[in-house]
mmCIF file of C-alpha atoms in Angstrom:
data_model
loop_
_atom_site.group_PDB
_atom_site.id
_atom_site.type_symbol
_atom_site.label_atom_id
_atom_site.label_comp_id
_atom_site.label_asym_id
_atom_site.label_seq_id
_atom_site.Cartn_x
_atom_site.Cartn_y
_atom_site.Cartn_z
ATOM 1 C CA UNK A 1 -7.731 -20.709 -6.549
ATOM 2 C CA UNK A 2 -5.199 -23.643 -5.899
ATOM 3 C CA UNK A 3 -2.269 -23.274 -3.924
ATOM 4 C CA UNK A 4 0.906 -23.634 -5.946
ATOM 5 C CA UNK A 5 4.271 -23.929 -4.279
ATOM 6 C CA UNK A 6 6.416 -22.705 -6.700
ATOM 7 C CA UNK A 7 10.232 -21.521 -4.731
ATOM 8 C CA UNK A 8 12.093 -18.148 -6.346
ATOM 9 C CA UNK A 9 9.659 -16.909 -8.517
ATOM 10 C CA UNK A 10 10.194 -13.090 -9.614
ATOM 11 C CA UNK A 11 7.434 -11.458 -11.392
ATOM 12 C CA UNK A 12 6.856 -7.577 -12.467
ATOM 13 C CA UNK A 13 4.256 -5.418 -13.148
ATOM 14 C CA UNK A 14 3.687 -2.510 -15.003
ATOM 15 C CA UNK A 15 1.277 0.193 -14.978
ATOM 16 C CA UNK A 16 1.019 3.267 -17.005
ATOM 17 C CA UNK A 17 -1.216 6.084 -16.545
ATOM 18 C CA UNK A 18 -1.655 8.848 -19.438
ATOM 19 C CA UNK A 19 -4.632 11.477 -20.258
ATOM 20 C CA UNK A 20 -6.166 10.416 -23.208
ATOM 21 C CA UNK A 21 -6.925 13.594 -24.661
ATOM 22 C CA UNK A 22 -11.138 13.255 -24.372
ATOM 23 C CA UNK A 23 -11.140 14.321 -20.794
ATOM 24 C CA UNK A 24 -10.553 10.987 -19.500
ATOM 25 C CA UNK A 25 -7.131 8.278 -18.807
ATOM 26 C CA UNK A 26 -6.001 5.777 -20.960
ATOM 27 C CA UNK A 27 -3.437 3.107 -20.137
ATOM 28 C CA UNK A 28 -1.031 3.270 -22.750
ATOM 29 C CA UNK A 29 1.211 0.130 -20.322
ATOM 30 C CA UNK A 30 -0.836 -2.388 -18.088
ATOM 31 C CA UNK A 31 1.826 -5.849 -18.001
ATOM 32 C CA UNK A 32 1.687 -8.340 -15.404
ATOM 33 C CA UNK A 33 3.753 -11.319 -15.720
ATOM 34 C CA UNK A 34 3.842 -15.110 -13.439
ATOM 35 C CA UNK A 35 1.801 -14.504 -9.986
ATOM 36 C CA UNK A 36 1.214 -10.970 -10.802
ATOM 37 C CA UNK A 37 -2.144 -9.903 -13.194
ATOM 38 C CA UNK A 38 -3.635 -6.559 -14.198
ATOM 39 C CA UNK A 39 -7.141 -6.138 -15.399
ATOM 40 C CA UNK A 40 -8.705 -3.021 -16.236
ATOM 41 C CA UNK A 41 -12.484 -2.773 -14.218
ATOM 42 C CA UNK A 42 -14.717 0.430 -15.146
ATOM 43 C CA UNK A 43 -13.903 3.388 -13.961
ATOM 44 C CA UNK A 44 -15.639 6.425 -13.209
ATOM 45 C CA UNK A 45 -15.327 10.062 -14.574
ATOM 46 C CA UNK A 46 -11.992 10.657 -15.459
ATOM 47 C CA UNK A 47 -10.067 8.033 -13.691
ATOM 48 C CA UNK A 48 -9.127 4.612 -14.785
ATOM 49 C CA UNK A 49 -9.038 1.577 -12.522
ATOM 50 C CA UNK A 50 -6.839 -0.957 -12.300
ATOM 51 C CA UNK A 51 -7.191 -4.299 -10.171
ATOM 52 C CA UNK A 52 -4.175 -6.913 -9.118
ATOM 53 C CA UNK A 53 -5.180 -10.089 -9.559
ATOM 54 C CA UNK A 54 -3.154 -12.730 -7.840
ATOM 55 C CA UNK A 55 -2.727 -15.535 -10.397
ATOM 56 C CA UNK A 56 -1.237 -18.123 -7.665
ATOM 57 C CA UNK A 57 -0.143 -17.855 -3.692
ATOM 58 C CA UNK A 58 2.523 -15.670 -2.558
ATOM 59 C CA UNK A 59 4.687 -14.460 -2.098
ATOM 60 C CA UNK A 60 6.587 -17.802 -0.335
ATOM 61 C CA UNK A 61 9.801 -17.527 1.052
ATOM 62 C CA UNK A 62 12.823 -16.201 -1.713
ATOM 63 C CA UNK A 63 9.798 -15.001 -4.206
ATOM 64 C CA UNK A 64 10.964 -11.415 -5.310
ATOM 65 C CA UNK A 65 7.416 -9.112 -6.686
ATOM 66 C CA UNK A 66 7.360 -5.853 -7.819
ATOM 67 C CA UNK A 67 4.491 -3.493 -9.023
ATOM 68 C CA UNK A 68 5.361 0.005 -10.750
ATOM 69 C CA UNK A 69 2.481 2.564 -11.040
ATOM 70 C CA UNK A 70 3.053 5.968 -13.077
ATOM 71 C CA UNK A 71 0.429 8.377 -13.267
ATOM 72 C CA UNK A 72 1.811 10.761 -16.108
ATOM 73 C CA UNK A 73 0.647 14.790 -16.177
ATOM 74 C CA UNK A 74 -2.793 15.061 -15.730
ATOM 75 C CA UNK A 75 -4.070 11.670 -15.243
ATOM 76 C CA UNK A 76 -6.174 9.876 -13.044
ATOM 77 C CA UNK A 77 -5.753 6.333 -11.582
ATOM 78 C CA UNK A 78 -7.370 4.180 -9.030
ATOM 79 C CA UNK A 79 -5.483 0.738 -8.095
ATOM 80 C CA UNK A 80 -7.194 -1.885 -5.723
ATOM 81 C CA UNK A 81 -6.535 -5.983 -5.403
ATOM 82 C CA UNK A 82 -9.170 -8.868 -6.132
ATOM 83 C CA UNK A 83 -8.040 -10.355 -2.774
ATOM 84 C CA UNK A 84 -5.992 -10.102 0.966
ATOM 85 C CA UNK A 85 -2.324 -11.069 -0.211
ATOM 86 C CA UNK A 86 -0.773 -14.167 1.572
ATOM 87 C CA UNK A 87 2.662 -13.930 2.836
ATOM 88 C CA UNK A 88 3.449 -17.575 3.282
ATOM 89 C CA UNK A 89 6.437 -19.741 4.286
ATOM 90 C CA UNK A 90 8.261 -21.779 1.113
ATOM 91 C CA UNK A 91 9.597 -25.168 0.570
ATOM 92 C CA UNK A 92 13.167 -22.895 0.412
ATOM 93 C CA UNK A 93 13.807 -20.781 3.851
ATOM 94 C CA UNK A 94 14.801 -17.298 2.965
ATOM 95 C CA UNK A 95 13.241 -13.987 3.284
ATOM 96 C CA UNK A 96 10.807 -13.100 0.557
ATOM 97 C CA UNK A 97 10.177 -9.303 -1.298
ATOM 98 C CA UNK A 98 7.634 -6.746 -2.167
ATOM 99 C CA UNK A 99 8.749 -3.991 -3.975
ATOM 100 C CA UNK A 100 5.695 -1.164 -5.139
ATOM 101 C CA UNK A 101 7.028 1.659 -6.509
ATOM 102 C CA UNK A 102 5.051 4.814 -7.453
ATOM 103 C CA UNK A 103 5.188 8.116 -9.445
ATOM 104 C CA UNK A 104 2.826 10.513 -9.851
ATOM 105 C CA UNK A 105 3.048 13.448 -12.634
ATOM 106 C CA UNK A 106 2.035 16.962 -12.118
ATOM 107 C CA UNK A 107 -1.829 17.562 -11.931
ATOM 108 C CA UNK A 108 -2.220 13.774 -11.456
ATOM 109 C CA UNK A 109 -3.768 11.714 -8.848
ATOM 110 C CA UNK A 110 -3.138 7.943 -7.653
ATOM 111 C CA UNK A 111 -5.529 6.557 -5.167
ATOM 112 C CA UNK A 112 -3.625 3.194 -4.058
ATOM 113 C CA UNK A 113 -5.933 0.881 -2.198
ATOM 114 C CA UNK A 114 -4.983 -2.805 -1.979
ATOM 115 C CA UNK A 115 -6.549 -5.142 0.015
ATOM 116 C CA UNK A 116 -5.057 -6.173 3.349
ATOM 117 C CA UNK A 117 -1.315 -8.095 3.808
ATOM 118 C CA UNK A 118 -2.006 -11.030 5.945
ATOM 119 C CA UNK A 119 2.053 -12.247 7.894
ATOM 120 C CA UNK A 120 1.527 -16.453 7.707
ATOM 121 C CA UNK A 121 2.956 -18.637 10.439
ATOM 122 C CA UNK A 122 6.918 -19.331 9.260
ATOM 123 C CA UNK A 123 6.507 -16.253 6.829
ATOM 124 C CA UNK A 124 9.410 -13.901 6.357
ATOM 125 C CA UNK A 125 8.262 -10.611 3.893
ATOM 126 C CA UNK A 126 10.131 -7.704 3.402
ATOM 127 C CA UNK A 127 7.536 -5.168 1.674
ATOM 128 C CA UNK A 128 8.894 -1.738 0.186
ATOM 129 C CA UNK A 129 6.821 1.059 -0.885
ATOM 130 C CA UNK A 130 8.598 4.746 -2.126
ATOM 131 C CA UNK A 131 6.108 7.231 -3.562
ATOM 132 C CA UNK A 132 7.526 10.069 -5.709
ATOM 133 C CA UNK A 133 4.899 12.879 -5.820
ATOM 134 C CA UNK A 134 5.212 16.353 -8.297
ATOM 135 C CA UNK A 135 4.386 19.280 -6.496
ATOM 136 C CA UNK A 136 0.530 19.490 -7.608
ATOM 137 C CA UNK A 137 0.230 15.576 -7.421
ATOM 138 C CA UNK A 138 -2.556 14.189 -5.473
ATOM 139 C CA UNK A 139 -2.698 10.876 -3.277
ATOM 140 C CA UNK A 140 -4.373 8.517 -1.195
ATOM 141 C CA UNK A 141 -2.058 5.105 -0.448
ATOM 142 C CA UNK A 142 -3.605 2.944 2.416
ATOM 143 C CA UNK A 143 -1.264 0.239 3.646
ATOM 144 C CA UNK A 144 -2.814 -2.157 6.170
ATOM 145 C CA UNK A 145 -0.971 -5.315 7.530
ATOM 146 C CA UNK A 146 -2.398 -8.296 10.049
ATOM 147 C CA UNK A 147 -0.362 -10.240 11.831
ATOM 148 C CA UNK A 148 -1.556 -14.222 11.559
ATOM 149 C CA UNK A 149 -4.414 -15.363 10.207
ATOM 150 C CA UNK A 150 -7.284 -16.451 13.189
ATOM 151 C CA UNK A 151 -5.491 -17.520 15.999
ATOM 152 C CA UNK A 152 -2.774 -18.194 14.102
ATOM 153 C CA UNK A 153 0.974 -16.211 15.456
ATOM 154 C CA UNK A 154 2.321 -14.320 12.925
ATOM 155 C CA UNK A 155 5.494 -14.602 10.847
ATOM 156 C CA UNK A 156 8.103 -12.006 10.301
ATOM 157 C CA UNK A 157 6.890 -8.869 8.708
ATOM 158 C CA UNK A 158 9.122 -5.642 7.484
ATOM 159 C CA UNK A 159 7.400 -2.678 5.692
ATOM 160 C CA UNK A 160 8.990 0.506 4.825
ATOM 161 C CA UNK A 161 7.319 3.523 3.260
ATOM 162 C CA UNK A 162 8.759 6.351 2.010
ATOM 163 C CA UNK A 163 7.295 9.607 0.628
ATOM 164 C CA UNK A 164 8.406 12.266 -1.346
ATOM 165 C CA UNK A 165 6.858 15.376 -2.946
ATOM 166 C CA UNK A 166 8.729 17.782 -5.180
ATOM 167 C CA UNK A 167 12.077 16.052 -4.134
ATOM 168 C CA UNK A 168 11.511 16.374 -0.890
ATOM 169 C CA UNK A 169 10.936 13.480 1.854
ATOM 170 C CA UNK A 170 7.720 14.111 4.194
ATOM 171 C CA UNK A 171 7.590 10.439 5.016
ATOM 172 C CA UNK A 172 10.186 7.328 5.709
ATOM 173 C CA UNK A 173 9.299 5.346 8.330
ATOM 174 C CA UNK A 174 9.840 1.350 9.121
ATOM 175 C CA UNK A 175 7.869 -1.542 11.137
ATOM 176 C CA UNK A 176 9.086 -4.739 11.669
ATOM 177 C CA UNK A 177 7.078 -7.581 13.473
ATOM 178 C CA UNK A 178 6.925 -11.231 14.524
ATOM 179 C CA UNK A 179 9.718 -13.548 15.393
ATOM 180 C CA UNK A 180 13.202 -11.958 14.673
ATOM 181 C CA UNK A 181 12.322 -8.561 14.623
ATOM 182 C CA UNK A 182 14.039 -6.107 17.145
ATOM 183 C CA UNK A 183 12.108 -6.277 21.004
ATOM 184 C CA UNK A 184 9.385 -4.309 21.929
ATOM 185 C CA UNK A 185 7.516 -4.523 18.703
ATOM 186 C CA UNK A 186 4.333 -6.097 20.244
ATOM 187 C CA UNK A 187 4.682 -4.150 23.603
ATOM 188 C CA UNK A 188 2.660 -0.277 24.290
ATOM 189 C CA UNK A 189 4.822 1.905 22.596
ATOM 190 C CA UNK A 190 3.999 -0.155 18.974
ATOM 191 C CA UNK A 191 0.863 -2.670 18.236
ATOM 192 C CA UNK A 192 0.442 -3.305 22.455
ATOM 193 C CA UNK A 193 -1.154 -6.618 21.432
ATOM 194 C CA UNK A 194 -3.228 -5.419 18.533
ATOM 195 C CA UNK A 195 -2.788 -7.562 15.609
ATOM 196 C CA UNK A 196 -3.801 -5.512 12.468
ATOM 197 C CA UNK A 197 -1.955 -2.291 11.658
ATOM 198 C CA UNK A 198 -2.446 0.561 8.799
ATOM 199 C CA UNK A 199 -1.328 3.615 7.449
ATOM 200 C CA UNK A 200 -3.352 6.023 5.084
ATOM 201 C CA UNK A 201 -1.090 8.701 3.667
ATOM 202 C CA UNK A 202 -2.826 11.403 1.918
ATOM 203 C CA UNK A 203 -1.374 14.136 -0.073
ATOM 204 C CA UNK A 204 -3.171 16.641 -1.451
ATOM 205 C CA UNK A 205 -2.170 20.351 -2.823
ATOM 206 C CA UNK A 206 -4.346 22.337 -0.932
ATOM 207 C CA UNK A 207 -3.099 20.948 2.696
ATOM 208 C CA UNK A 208 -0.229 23.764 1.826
ATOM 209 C CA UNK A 209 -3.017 26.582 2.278
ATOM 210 C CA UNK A 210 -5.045 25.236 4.710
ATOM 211 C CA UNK A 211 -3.414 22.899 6.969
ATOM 212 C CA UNK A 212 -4.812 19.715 8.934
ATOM 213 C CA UNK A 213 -4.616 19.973 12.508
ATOM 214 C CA UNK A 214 -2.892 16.629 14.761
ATOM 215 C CA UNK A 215 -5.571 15.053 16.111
ATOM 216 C CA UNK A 216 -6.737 11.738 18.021
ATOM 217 C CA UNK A 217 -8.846 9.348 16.124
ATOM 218 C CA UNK A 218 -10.480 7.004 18.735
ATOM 219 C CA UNK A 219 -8.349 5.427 21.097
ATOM 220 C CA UNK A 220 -6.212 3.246 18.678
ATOM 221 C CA UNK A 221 -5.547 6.018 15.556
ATOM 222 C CA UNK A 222 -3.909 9.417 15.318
ATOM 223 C CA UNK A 223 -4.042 12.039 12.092
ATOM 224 C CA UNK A 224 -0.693 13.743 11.806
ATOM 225 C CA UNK A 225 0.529 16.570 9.562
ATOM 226 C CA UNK A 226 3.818 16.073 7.770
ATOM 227 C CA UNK A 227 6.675 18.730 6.551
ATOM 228 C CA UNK A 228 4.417 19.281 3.270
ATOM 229 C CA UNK A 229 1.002 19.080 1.874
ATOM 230 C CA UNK A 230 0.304 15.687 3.059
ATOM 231 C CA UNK A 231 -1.093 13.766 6.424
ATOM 232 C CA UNK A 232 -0.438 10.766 8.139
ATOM 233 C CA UNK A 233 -3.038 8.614 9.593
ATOM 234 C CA UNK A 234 -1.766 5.497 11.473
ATOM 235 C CA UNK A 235 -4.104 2.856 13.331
ATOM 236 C CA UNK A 236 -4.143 -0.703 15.060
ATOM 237 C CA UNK A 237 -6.835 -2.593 15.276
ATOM 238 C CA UNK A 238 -7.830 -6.106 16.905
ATOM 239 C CA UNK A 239 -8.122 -6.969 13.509
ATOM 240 C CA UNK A 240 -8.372 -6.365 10.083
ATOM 241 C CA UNK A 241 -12.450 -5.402 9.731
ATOM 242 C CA UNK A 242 -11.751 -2.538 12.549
ATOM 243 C CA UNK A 243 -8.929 -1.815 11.185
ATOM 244 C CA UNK A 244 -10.075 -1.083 8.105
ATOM 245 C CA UNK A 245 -13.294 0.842 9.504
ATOM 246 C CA UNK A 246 -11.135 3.119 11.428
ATOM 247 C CA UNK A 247 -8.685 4.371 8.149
ATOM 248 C CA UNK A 248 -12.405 4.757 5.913
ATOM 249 C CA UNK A 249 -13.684 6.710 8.650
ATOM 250 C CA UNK A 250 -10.548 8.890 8.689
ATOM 251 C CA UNK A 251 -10.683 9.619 4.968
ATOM 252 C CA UNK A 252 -14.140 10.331 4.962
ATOM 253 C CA UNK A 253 -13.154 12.887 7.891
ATOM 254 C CA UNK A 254 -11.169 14.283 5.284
ATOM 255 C CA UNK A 255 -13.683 15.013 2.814
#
């Protein structure tokens, strides 16, 4: 795919989620628009599956994208991404934004697993990710970031996620890295030199009854229970294989 260097660009998209009545999930809304593609891949059981396709580089700097996911009562969706995403520096300085946004119905389920951010040399990317969850919603988000490409220092990175269930916030939390970003970020109390960092948030109804004890994950991850049926898993890696190795192997643990 060619690069295009296109300055500004805003683009949306749009994904429904709705039981379709034959024990499976239709998608009523699937609407991607510029940079931003949705194609429907084959799911399995009752759960659709959605991919994000990007149609062109990005986001560059003062590029605005958004993605809204909601999984009405009942259903079942899977989203994943054709590709790493690029966070690259544009002809225009200026910071550039993500936006996801999320919703999940009672009795539904979202498992959100794009492929990995990559922060560009002379990148600047805001990314923003709130989660509203029903009380018997169920989730698995994994969010994993790397900081330059091979050898490569990384631009400026800012990701918030936020998570709520029933109303209620279990999760808010912020990163920032790379040039401009407040001291200390790259020292031992954050990434201490490690280059590729991930969350895996996973909610699930029955972590109310029976709940998951802290725990160390290797030397480099720790599981954490949060103020409601969910878990926190949070890792850094050398880079963005192990990184991803570590968060699979932590789900897994999860059954």
């Amino acid at each position: 795919m060619g690069r295009v260097i296109v300055s500004g660009v805003r683009a949306t998209a749009r994904i429904v989620a709705r039981e379709d009545g034959r024990g499976g999930t239709a998608l009523p809304v699937l609407e991607g628009d510029g940079p931003l593609a949705l194609r429907r891949t084959r799911g399995r059981g009752a759960e659709a599956q959605v991919m994000l396709v990007g149609a062109m580089s990005g986001p560059l700097g003062g590029d605005h994208f958004a993605v809204e996911a909601d999984v009405e009562r009942g259903a079942r969706l899977r989203v994943g991404s054709a590709a790493a995403t690029l966070a690259l520096p544009g002809q225009e300085k200026g910071e550039s934004r993500y936006d996801v946004r999320l919703s999940v119905a009672e009795d539904g389920e979202l498992l959100w697993l794009p492929e990995q951010l990559i922060s560009v040399r002379g990148s600047d990317l805001r990314v923003t990710t709130r989660v509203d969850l029903a009380d018997s919603a169920r989730l698995v988000l994994r969010e994993e970031q790397v900081l330059g490409r091979v050898g490569e220092e990384p631009g400026r990175l800012t990701s918030r996620l936020s998570v709520r269930v029933a109303g209620r916030t279990v999760l808010d939390q912020e990163l920032a890295c790379g040039p401009g970003a407040p001291g200390g970020w790259d020292g031992p109390a954050v990434l201490a030199g490690h280059r590729a960092v991930g969350q895996l948030v996973v909610v699930r109804p029955e972590f109310t009854r029976e709940p998951v004890a802290a725990r160390m994950l290797g030397e480099c991850a720790a599981l954490a229970p949060l103020a409601g049926p969910a878990v926190l898993v949070t890792a850094v890696a050398a880079d963005g294989l192990r990184l991803r190795r570590v968060l699979d192997e932590a789900l897994a643990s999860l059954g």
